[in-house]
Amino acid sequence: MSADTVPVTGWGRTAPTATRPIRLRSYEEAVAAVRDRGTRGGIPRGLGRACGDAAQNAGGAVFDMTALNRVHAIDAEGGTVLCDAGVSLHRLMEVLLPLGWFVPVTPGTGYVTVGGAIGADVHGRNHHVSGSFSRHVLSFELLTADGAIRSVRRGTPLFDATTGGLGLTGMILTATVQLQPVETSLMSVDTERARDLDDLMARLTTGDRGYRYSVAWIDLLARGAATGRAVLTRGDHASLEALETAGQLEAAGPLAGGTRARRAPSAFRPPRFPGPPAFLPEGLVNRTTVGLFNELRYRKAPRARTGRLQEISAFFHPLDGVPHWNRVYGRGGFVRYQFVVGHGQEEALRRIVRRVGGQRCPSFLAVLKRFGDADPGWLSFPVPGWTLALDAPAGLPGLGALLDELDEVVAAAGGRVCLAEDSRLRPELLAAMYPRLDDFRALRAQLDPRGVFTSDLSRRLAL
């Protein structure tokens, strides 16, 4: 490894590769870096929350976008923001909530850059209502392989190739995003328990239309009659009127009581807790520890509770308050597996849940959601149906064979695996999962014939 390279991984901390980081501080530096990217090319990288190898580039460069983090303009009347691609969603929440606006879509962490949110076309708990992040992007500036900066608007082929294109069409520099109006920084939350997977799917199917946000934590170690038991959490942004009649506030930070919440209804000060040490014993996340955690979580959850007030950070990003929580998996890291199968393919979902439970795969971060209408991104992950995401220790015996088996089930059901989180999908399954793949490859070949923008994922899957 040469002196100017460092090992880089995704958030899962698996398969590190040596790369040359280039921290960009201006658009001029960005243009120069792209023109001098070297023989192995480069890939834009934000805050490193993609779990797989989408923002790695063995032997080449990664373009660190985090210093390009200015909020240029906010239209407080029309609800739009123009910002650099390196601005995090967390930072946008800090700036926008006091003005009565919220990011339109947020994944499970706020520490994702706007450029990363577009490149991965991230989804959140509101996909059944609001779609993916790209649905709310009006335009962006894209630095392409020839060193030109292009203004790209929604509805064009380059827009659709870039949203979900994982940085392979160019480097996003700025974006204009339509925002979601809110009255407070609190959520009104309903929680209920589902006794098994069929009960959970029935509750989601009949009840989701009444909520903007919906997600279920699912116990993948449960078997028999309890297979797929879950805790379902749904909600919407709390109104000012709701604060006047609010009961108990579920506090995870400075807003420790309803009175204080009413005094500062738009405050956004997420808590910070000590993170795990840099080195933890291997095997801390195992069937025994996860089984105990899952049992406690399920039993502690209310059978049915409505109207509980909760801070936005606790509702959307409970793990963001714990720095480097990914270390709990030990040096070996973890693999995130996320897939979607369409409505009418519920038996494929049941089969996968039973198979994971039968394998005793320890996943304490497993969530099930329903997707709404697909967005136009050619490599965007969401399609209408059911999506399940799970994390598993990378060193779990038999994990690779299990996930290969699940890939076949997903592909046969007409589903797909999320590329932004992937680190091990076999390339021969890709075309079956993403029908616009040939269009993406053709546009990329025309736009970037020398492979200026490239990554470990793009080489692995021949994107």
Short mmCIF file of C-alpha atoms in Angstrom, two decimals:
data_model
loop_
_atom_site.label_atom_id
_atom_site.label_comp_id
_atom_site.label_asym_id
_atom_site.label_seq_id
_atom_site.Cartn_x
_atom_site.Cartn_y
_atom_site.Cartn_z
CA MET A 1 0.00 0.00 0.00
CA SER A 2 1.49 3.30 -1.03
CA ALA A 3 1.75 6.24 1.36
CA ASP A 4 -1.22 8.05 -0.14
CA THR A 5 -3.69 5.17 0.08
CA VAL A 6 -5.82 4.05 2.99
CA PRO A 7 -8.11 1.06 3.59
CA VAL A 8 -11.77 1.91 3.01
CA THR A 9 -14.90 -0.10 3.79
CA GLY A 10 -18.63 0.44 3.83
CA TRP A 11 -20.58 0.81 7.07
CA GLY A 12 -20.64 -2.97 7.36
CA ARG A 13 -16.84 -2.94 7.74
CA THR A 14 -16.31 -5.89 5.42
CA ALA A 15 -13.87 -6.34 2.52
CA PRO A 16 -11.59 -3.28 2.94
CA THR A 17 -9.81 -2.10 -0.20
CA ALA A 18 -6.92 0.35 -0.53
CA THR A 19 -7.87 3.63 -2.14
CA ARG A 20 -6.63 7.20 -2.51
CA PRO A 21 -8.95 9.65 -0.73
CA ILE A 22 -9.27 13.11 -2.26
CA ARG A 23 -11.05 15.65 -0.05
CA LEU A 24 -12.73 18.26 -2.24
CA ARG A 25 -13.22 21.81 -0.96
CA SER A 26 -14.45 23.61 -4.07
CA TYR A 27 -16.07 22.92 -7.40
CA GLU A 28 -12.78 23.81 -9.07
CA GLU A 29 -11.02 21.13 -7.04
CA ALA A 30 -13.74 18.69 -8.03
CA VAL A 31 -13.22 19.36 -11.74
CA ALA A 32 -9.44 19.01 -11.35
CA ALA A 33 -9.80 15.75 -9.42
CA VAL A 34 -12.03 14.20 -12.07
CA ARG A 35 -9.61 15.19 -14.84
CA ASP A 36 -6.69 13.71 -12.86
CA ARG A 37 -8.44 10.65 -11.49
CA GLY A 38 -5.72 8.14 -12.50
CA THR A 39 -6.01 4.85 -14.35
CA ARG A 40 -8.38 3.25 -11.81
CA GLY A 41 -10.87 6.11 -11.83
CA GLY A 42 -12.74 7.47 -8.83
CA ILE A 43 -16.10 7.40 -7.07
CA PRO A 44 -17.86 10.07 -4.97
CA ARG A 45 -18.18 9.23 -1.27
CA GLY A 46 -20.18 10.96 1.44
CA LEU A 47 -20.39 9.90 5.08
CA GLY A 48 -19.79 6.23 4.37
CA ARG A 49 -23.17 4.84 5.49
CA ALA A 50 -23.65 2.49 2.52
CA CYS A 51 -23.09 -0.95 4.01
CA GLY A 52 -21.51 -2.56 0.96
CA ASP A 53 -18.84 -1.59 -1.58
CA ALA A 54 -20.69 1.09 -3.56
CA ALA A 55 -18.33 3.85 -2.35
CA GLN A 56 -15.07 1.89 -2.45
CA ASN A 57 -12.57 1.86 -5.30
CA ALA A 58 -9.64 -0.54 -4.99
CA GLY A 59 -6.45 0.99 -6.37
CA GLY A 60 -8.19 4.18 -7.44
CA ALA A 61 -9.58 7.33 -5.86
CA VAL A 62 -12.58 8.16 -3.72
CA PHE A 63 -13.79 11.74 -3.88
CA ASP A 64 -14.65 12.87 -0.35
CA MET A 65 -17.62 15.22 -0.75
CA THR A 66 -18.17 16.13 2.90
CA ALA A 67 -16.38 19.50 2.75
CA LEU A 68 -18.81 20.65 0.04
CA ASN A 69 -21.51 21.21 2.64
CA ARG A 70 -23.06 24.65 2.16
CA VAL A 71 -26.76 25.39 2.27
CA HIS A 72 -27.03 28.02 -0.45
CA ALA A 73 -30.67 29.08 -0.34
CA ILE A 74 -33.93 28.22 1.41
CA ASP A 75 -37.30 29.25 0.03
CA ALA A 76 -39.25 29.33 3.30
CA GLU A 77 -42.48 30.12 1.44
CA GLY A 78 -42.30 27.54 -1.31
CA GLY A 79 -40.46 24.93 0.75
CA THR A 80 -37.35 24.25 -1.32
CA VAL A 81 -33.67 24.16 -0.47
CA LEU A 82 -30.61 24.52 -2.70
CA CYS A 83 -27.55 22.93 -1.13
CA ASP A 84 -24.25 21.24 -1.83
CA ALA A 85 -24.21 17.49 -2.29
CA GLY A 86 -22.05 17.06 0.82
CA VAL A 87 -24.67 18.47 3.20
CA SER A 88 -26.05 15.75 5.48
CA LEU A 89 -29.76 15.17 6.04
CA HIS A 90 -29.03 15.67 9.73
CA ARG A 91 -27.71 19.17 9.01
CA LEU A 92 -30.73 19.96 6.87
CA MET A 93 -33.00 18.97 9.74
CA GLU A 94 -31.12 21.30 12.07
CA VAL A 95 -31.57 24.19 9.64
CA LEU A 96 -35.06 23.46 8.34
CA LEU A 97 -37.11 22.34 11.34
CA PRO A 98 -37.14 25.79 13.01
CA LEU A 99 -38.52 27.13 9.72
CA GLY A 100 -41.35 24.59 9.63
CA TRP A 101 -39.88 22.21 7.05
CA PHE A 102 -38.54 18.65 7.09
CA VAL A 103 -36.62 16.50 4.63
CA PRO A 104 -39.13 14.70 2.37
CA VAL A 105 -37.54 11.24 2.79
CA THR A 106 -35.02 10.02 5.33
CA PRO A 107 -33.53 6.52 5.65
CA GLY A 108 -32.62 4.91 8.96
CA THR A 109 -29.80 7.38 9.56
CA GLY A 110 -29.61 11.15 9.20
CA TYR A 111 -25.89 10.91 8.48
CA VAL A 112 -26.38 10.54 4.75
CA THR A 113 -25.38 13.32 2.37
CA VAL A 114 -27.80 14.78 -0.14
CA GLY A 115 -25.59 13.46 -2.94
CA GLY A 116 -25.65 10.01 -1.36
CA ALA A 117 -29.41 10.17 -0.94
CA ILE A 118 -29.77 10.87 -4.67
CA GLY A 119 -27.11 8.38 -5.77
CA ALA A 120 -28.73 5.60 -3.74
CA ASP A 121 -32.24 7.00 -4.26
CA VAL A 122 -32.86 6.27 -0.60
CA HIS A 123 -36.26 5.36 0.77
CA GLY A 124 -37.74 5.70 4.23
CA ARG A 125 -40.73 4.75 6.31
CA ASN A 126 -43.00 6.85 4.08
CA HIS A 127 -42.37 5.23 0.71
CA HIS A 128 -45.98 4.03 0.47
CA VAL A 129 -46.97 7.73 0.56
CA SER A 130 -43.99 9.77 -0.64
CA GLY A 131 -41.81 7.48 -2.74
CA SER A 132 -38.03 7.68 -2.81
CA PHE A 133 -35.82 10.72 -2.30
CA SER A 134 -35.51 11.41 -6.03
CA ARG A 135 -39.24 12.06 -6.32
CA HIS A 136 -38.65 15.29 -4.38
CA VAL A 137 -35.50 16.41 -6.23
CA LEU A 138 -36.26 19.17 -8.72
CA SER A 139 -32.80 19.40 -10.29
CA PHE A 140 -29.11 18.92 -9.61
CA GLU A 141 -25.75 19.93 -11.02
CA LEU A 142 -23.69 16.98 -12.22
CA LEU A 143 -19.96 16.96 -12.95
CA THR A 144 -19.51 14.40 -15.71
CA ALA A 145 -16.47 12.46 -16.90
CA ASP A 146 -15.51 15.09 -19.51
CA GLY A 147 -15.10 17.74 -16.80
CA ALA A 148 -18.33 19.56 -17.73
CA ILE A 149 -20.92 20.61 -15.15
CA ARG A 150 -24.44 19.90 -16.39
CA SER A 151 -27.74 21.12 -15.01
CA VAL A 152 -29.98 18.05 -14.85
CA ARG A 153 -33.74 18.32 -14.42
CA ARG A 154 -36.32 15.77 -13.47
CA GLY A 155 -37.83 13.81 -16.35
CA THR A 156 -34.64 13.47 -18.39
CA PRO A 157 -32.70 10.25 -19.07
CA LEU A 158 -29.62 11.55 -17.23
CA PHE A 159 -31.75 12.32 -14.17
CA ASP A 160 -33.23 8.82 -14.18
CA ALA A 161 -29.83 7.19 -14.65
CA THR A 162 -28.25 9.22 -11.84
CA THR A 163 -30.98 8.72 -9.23
CA GLY A 164 -30.07 5.31 -7.95
CA GLY A 165 -26.99 5.23 -10.18
CA LEU A 166 -24.59 5.02 -7.22
CA GLY A 167 -22.29 7.80 -8.43
CA LEU A 168 -21.47 6.08 -11.71
CA THR A 169 -22.86 8.76 -14.03
CA GLY A 170 -20.91 11.60 -12.42
CA MET A 171 -20.43 13.68 -9.30
CA ILE A 172 -23.45 15.57 -7.97
CA LEU A 173 -22.36 19.04 -6.81
CA THR A 174 -25.61 20.75 -5.81
CA ALA A 175 -29.28 19.82 -5.63
CA THR A 176 -32.63 21.58 -5.27
CA VAL A 177 -35.06 19.61 -3.12
CA GLN A 178 -38.77 20.06 -2.38
CA LEU A 179 -39.44 19.84 1.38
CA GLN A 180 -42.17 18.51 3.66
CA PRO A 181 -44.08 21.07 5.80
CA VAL A 182 -44.30 20.32 9.54
CA GLU A 183 -45.52 22.21 12.60
CA THR A 184 -43.27 20.63 15.25
CA SER A 185 -40.19 18.46 15.66
CA LEU A 186 -42.26 15.76 17.35
CA MET A 187 -44.03 12.68 16.06
CA SER A 188 -47.39 11.25 17.07
CA VAL A 189 -46.77 7.51 17.18
CA ASP A 190 -48.97 4.41 17.35
CA THR A 191 -47.41 1.09 18.34
CA GLU A 192 -48.84 -2.44 18.28
CA ARG A 193 -47.65 -6.01 18.38
CA ALA A 194 -48.26 -8.57 15.63
CA ARG A 195 -48.32 -12.22 16.67
CA ASP A 196 -46.85 -13.61 13.42
CA LEU A 197 -45.94 -12.67 9.85
CA ASP A 198 -49.44 -13.06 8.41
CA ASP A 199 -50.89 -10.93 11.19
CA LEU A 200 -48.24 -8.31 10.51
CA MET A 201 -48.87 -8.21 6.76
CA ALA A 202 -52.61 -7.92 7.34
CA ARG A 203 -52.11 -4.97 9.71
CA LEU A 204 -49.80 -3.25 7.25
CA THR A 205 -52.13 -3.81 4.32
CA THR A 206 -55.26 -2.52 6.03
CA GLY A 207 -53.73 0.24 8.15
CA ASP A 208 -50.85 1.85 6.29
CA ARG A 209 -53.07 4.17 4.28
CA GLY A 210 -53.88 6.03 7.48
CA TYR A 211 -50.25 6.88 8.27
CA ARG A 212 -47.47 8.80 6.59
CA TYR A 213 -44.77 6.65 8.22
CA SER A 214 -44.86 2.92 8.89
CA VAL A 215 -42.25 0.30 9.79
CA ALA A 216 -42.16 -3.03 11.58
CA TRP A 217 -39.31 -4.50 13.56
CA ILE A 218 -39.48 -8.26 13.02
CA ASP A 219 -38.07 -11.09 15.15
CA LEU A 220 -36.32 -13.33 12.65
CA LEU A 221 -35.29 -15.85 15.32
CA ALA A 222 -38.89 -16.65 16.23
CA ARG A 223 -40.14 -19.98 14.88
CA GLY A 224 -43.25 -22.10 14.84
CA ALA A 225 -46.51 -20.28 15.49
CA ALA A 226 -44.55 -17.10 16.33
CA THR A 227 -42.65 -16.96 13.04
CA GLY A 228 -42.43 -13.34 11.93
CA ARG A 229 -43.78 -11.83 15.12
CA ALA A 230 -43.18 -8.11 15.10
CA VAL A 231 -43.62 -4.69 16.64
CA LEU A 232 -45.35 -2.29 14.26
CA THR A 233 -44.69 1.44 14.62
CA ARG A 234 -46.59 4.04 12.61
CA GLY A 235 -47.05 7.76 12.89
CA ASP A 236 -47.08 11.26 11.50
CA HIS A 237 -45.71 14.67 12.38
CA ALA A 238 -47.37 16.05 15.49
CA SER A 239 -49.32 19.27 15.13
CA LEU A 240 -49.14 22.23 17.48
CA GLU A 241 -52.68 21.41 18.53
CA ALA A 242 -51.59 17.92 19.52
CA LEU A 243 -49.02 19.38 21.92
CA GLU A 244 -51.74 21.21 23.79
CA THR A 245 -53.50 17.95 24.58
CA ALA A 246 -50.40 15.75 24.70
CA GLY A 247 -49.85 13.25 27.42
CA GLN A 248 -46.51 11.75 28.14
CA LEU A 249 -43.52 12.62 25.95
CA GLU A 250 -41.13 9.83 25.12
CA ALA A 251 -37.90 11.69 25.63
CA ALA A 252 -34.45 10.80 24.39
CA GLY A 253 -32.77 14.14 24.88
CA PRO A 254 -33.23 17.74 25.98
CA LEU A 255 -36.99 17.80 25.43
CA ALA A 256 -37.64 15.77 28.55
CA GLY A 257 -41.24 16.81 29.17
CA GLY A 258 -44.38 18.03 27.48
CA THR A 259 -44.05 21.55 28.91
CA ARG A 260 -40.59 22.00 27.48
CA ALA A 261 -41.77 20.60 24.15
CA ARG A 262 -44.55 23.18 23.99
CA ARG A 263 -42.04 25.94 24.72
CA ALA A 264 -39.75 24.83 21.88
CA PRO A 265 -41.92 22.81 19.48
CA SER A 266 -39.41 22.95 16.61
CA ALA A 267 -36.24 22.29 18.60
CA PHE A 268 -33.97 19.62 17.17
CA ARG A 269 -31.22 18.51 19.55
CA PRO A 270 -30.73 14.77 19.21
CA PRO A 271 -29.00 13.07 22.14
CA ARG A 272 -25.48 11.67 21.94
CA PHE A 273 -24.46 8.62 23.91
CA PRO A 274 -21.03 7.03 24.34
CA GLY A 275 -20.14 4.76 21.46
CA PRO A 276 -18.79 1.24 21.79
CA PRO A 277 -15.01 0.85 22.14
CA ALA A 278 -12.90 0.46 19.04
CA PHE A 279 -12.31 -3.22 19.74
CA LEU A 280 -14.98 -5.57 21.03
CA PRO A 281 -14.79 -9.33 21.47
CA GLU A 282 -15.77 -11.31 18.40
CA GLY A 283 -19.10 -13.06 18.56
CA LEU A 284 -20.84 -10.51 20.76
CA VAL A 285 -23.78 -10.55 18.33
CA ASN A 286 -24.84 -14.20 18.35
CA ARG A 287 -27.96 -16.32 18.54
CA THR A 288 -28.09 -16.17 22.33
CA THR A 289 -27.62 -12.42 22.75
CA VAL A 290 -29.91 -11.54 19.85
CA GLY A 291 -32.50 -14.04 21.04
CA LEU A 292 -32.59 -12.39 24.46
CA PHE A 293 -32.74 -8.93 22.91
CA ASN A 294 -35.58 -9.92 20.60
CA GLU A 295 -37.57 -11.51 23.41
CA LEU A 296 -37.21 -8.43 25.60
CA ARG A 297 -38.04 -6.05 22.78
CA TYR A 298 -41.17 -7.92 21.82
CA ARG A 299 -42.41 -8.36 25.39
CA LYS A 300 -41.67 -4.77 26.33
CA ALA A 301 -43.62 -3.35 23.38
CA PRO A 302 -47.24 -2.42 24.10
CA ARG A 303 -49.95 -4.60 22.65
CA ALA A 304 -51.56 -1.42 21.38
CA ARG A 305 -50.78 2.22 22.14
CA THR A 306 -51.84 5.35 20.26
CA GLY A 307 -50.84 8.99 20.19
CA ARG A 308 -47.52 8.72 22.00
CA LEU A 309 -45.35 11.79 21.36
CA GLN A 310 -41.79 11.06 20.35
CA GLU A 311 -38.93 13.21 19.17
CA ILE A 312 -38.08 13.05 15.49
CA SER A 313 -34.57 11.74 16.18
CA ALA A 314 -35.91 8.89 18.35
CA PHE A 315 -38.54 7.94 15.78
CA PHE A 316 -36.40 8.00 12.63
CA HIS A 317 -32.79 7.60 13.78
CA PRO A 318 -32.54 5.87 17.17
CA LEU A 319 -29.03 4.58 16.48
CA ASP A 320 -27.59 7.93 15.36
CA GLY A 321 -27.05 8.88 18.99
CA VAL A 322 -24.58 6.01 19.37
CA PRO A 323 -21.36 6.80 17.45
CA HIS A 324 -19.85 3.86 15.58
CA TRP A 325 -22.57 1.44 16.62
CA ASN A 326 -21.42 -0.82 13.79
CA ARG A 327 -18.48 -1.85 15.98
CA VAL A 328 -20.72 -4.12 18.06
CA TYR A 329 -20.30 -6.77 15.35
CA GLY A 330 -16.56 -6.93 16.00
CA ARG A 331 -13.73 -6.71 13.52
CA GLY A 332 -15.47 -8.99 11.05
CA GLY A 333 -18.30 -6.52 10.51
CA PHE A 334 -21.77 -7.30 9.27
CA VAL A 335 -23.63 -7.91 6.03
CA ARG A 336 -26.86 -6.06 5.31
CA TYR A 337 -29.29 -7.90 3.09
CA GLN A 338 -32.30 -6.03 1.75
CA PHE A 339 -34.72 -7.21 -0.89
CA VAL A 340 -38.18 -6.42 -2.22
CA VAL A 341 -40.81 -8.72 -3.70
CA GLY A 342 -44.02 -7.51 -5.28
CA HIS A 343 -47.60 -7.71 -4.07
CA GLY A 344 -48.87 -11.17 -4.85
CA GLN A 345 -45.48 -12.68 -3.93
CA GLU A 346 -46.18 -12.97 -0.22
CA GLU A 347 -45.31 -16.66 -0.24
CA ALA A 348 -41.75 -15.77 -1.27
CA LEU A 349 -41.54 -13.45 1.74
CA ARG A 350 -42.90 -16.18 4.02
CA ARG A 351 -40.40 -18.66 2.63
CA ILE A 352 -37.49 -16.32 3.26
CA VAL A 353 -38.58 -15.48 6.82
CA ARG A 354 -38.96 -19.19 7.59
CA ARG A 355 -35.59 -19.96 6.03
CA VAL A 356 -33.77 -17.24 7.98
CA GLY A 357 -35.42 -18.40 11.19
CA GLY A 358 -34.56 -22.01 10.46
CA GLN A 359 -30.93 -21.03 9.92
CA ARG A 360 -31.03 -19.21 13.29
CA CYS A 361 -29.55 -16.10 11.70
CA PRO A 362 -29.03 -13.54 14.53
CA SER A 363 -30.35 -10.19 13.31
CA PHE A 364 -31.53 -7.64 15.84
CA LEU A 365 -31.86 -5.00 13.11
CA ALA A 366 -34.55 -6.51 10.88
CA VAL A 367 -37.35 -4.34 9.47
CA LEU A 368 -40.29 -4.94 7.16
CA LYS A 369 -42.04 -2.18 5.20
CA ARG A 370 -44.43 -1.77 2.29
CA PHE A 371 -43.31 0.09 -0.81
CA GLY A 372 -45.64 2.23 -2.89
CA ASP A 373 -45.29 3.21 -6.54
CA ALA A 374 -41.85 2.88 -8.09
CA ASP A 375 -39.80 5.93 -8.99
CA PRO A 376 -38.26 6.37 -12.46
CA GLY A 377 -34.60 5.78 -11.54
CA TRP A 378 -33.26 3.02 -13.75
CA LEU A 379 -31.40 1.36 -10.86
CA SER A 380 -33.67 2.58 -8.07
CA PHE A 381 -34.42 -0.21 -5.65
CA PRO A 382 -38.07 0.26 -4.58
CA VAL A 383 -40.94 -1.30 -6.49
CA PRO A 384 -44.47 -1.84 -5.13
CA GLY A 385 -44.45 -4.66 -2.61
CA TRP A 386 -42.74 -5.87 0.54
CA THR A 387 -39.18 -5.04 1.55
CA LEU A 388 -37.25 -6.79 4.30
CA ALA A 389 -33.84 -5.64 5.53
CA LEU A 390 -31.68 -7.61 7.94
CA ASP A 391 -28.16 -7.39 9.33
CA ALA A 392 -26.08 -10.47 10.10
CA PRO A 393 -22.53 -10.96 11.41
CA ALA A 394 -20.27 -11.38 8.40
CA GLY A 395 -18.53 -14.36 9.98
CA LEU A 396 -21.73 -16.34 10.59
CA PRO A 397 -21.16 -19.91 9.34
CA GLY A 398 -23.13 -20.60 6.19
CA LEU A 399 -24.18 -16.98 5.68
CA GLY A 400 -22.92 -16.75 2.10
CA ALA A 401 -24.74 -19.89 1.01
CA LEU A 402 -27.91 -18.75 2.77
CA LEU A 403 -27.93 -15.35 1.05
CA ASP A 404 -27.20 -16.93 -2.33
CA GLU A 405 -30.23 -19.14 -1.78
CA LEU A 406 -32.37 -16.14 -0.85
CA ASP A 407 -31.20 -14.30 -3.99
CA GLU A 408 -32.64 -17.11 -6.08
CA VAL A 409 -35.98 -16.92 -4.27
CA VAL A 410 -36.10 -13.14 -4.73
CA ALA A 411 -35.19 -13.30 -8.43
CA ALA A 412 -37.72 -16.07 -9.11
CA ALA A 413 -40.41 -13.90 -7.49
CA GLY A 414 -39.53 -10.96 -9.76
CA GLY A 415 -37.94 -9.05 -6.89
CA ARG A 416 -34.59 -7.38 -6.45
CA VAL A 417 -31.76 -6.82 -3.98
CA CYS A 418 -30.80 -3.30 -2.90
CA LEU A 419 -27.53 -2.41 -4.64
CA ALA A 420 -26.71 0.48 -2.29
CA GLU A 421 -26.38 -2.01 0.58
CA ASP A 422 -25.03 -4.96 -1.40
CA SER A 423 -21.56 -6.48 -1.11
CA ARG A 424 -21.97 -9.97 -2.56
CA LEU A 425 -24.71 -10.32 -5.23
CA ARG A 426 -23.77 -12.52 -8.19
CA PRO A 427 -23.75 -10.50 -11.45
CA GLU A 428 -25.74 -13.07 -13.43
CA LEU A 429 -28.86 -12.24 -11.38
CA LEU A 430 -28.63 -8.50 -11.90
CA ALA A 431 -30.44 -8.23 -15.25
CA ALA A 432 -33.42 -10.21 -13.97
CA MET A 433 -33.73 -7.87 -11.01
CA TYR A 434 -33.19 -4.56 -12.83
CA PRO A 435 -34.88 -4.49 -16.27
CA ARG A 436 -33.43 -1.06 -17.16
CA LEU A 437 -29.88 -2.32 -16.67
CA ASP A 438 -29.03 -2.29 -20.39
CA ASP A 439 -30.26 1.30 -20.68
CA PHE A 440 -28.05 2.28 -17.77
CA ARG A 441 -25.01 0.57 -19.22
CA ALA A 442 -25.56 2.16 -22.63
CA LEU A 443 -25.91 5.68 -21.26
CA ARG A 444 -22.91 5.22 -19.00
CA ALA A 445 -20.80 3.94 -21.92
CA GLN A 446 -21.75 7.01 -23.93
CA LEU A 447 -21.24 9.44 -21.06
CA ASP A 448 -18.09 7.92 -19.59
CA PRO A 449 -16.37 5.67 -22.15
CA ARG A 450 -13.05 5.63 -20.23
CA GLY A 451 -14.57 4.60 -16.90
CA VAL A 452 -13.67 7.77 -15.03
CA PHE A 453 -16.35 7.02 -12.43
CA THR A 454 -15.95 3.49 -11.14
CA SER A 455 -16.21 1.53 -7.91
CA ASP A 456 -15.70 -1.89 -6.44
CA LEU A 457 -19.42 -2.53 -6.88
CA SER A 458 -19.43 -1.42 -10.52
CA ARG A 459 -16.54 -3.76 -11.34
CA ARG A 460 -18.06 -6.66 -9.40
CA LEU A 461 -21.42 -6.33 -11.16
CA ALA A 462 -20.14 -5.05 -14.52
CA LEU A 463 -22.25 -1.90 -14.30
#
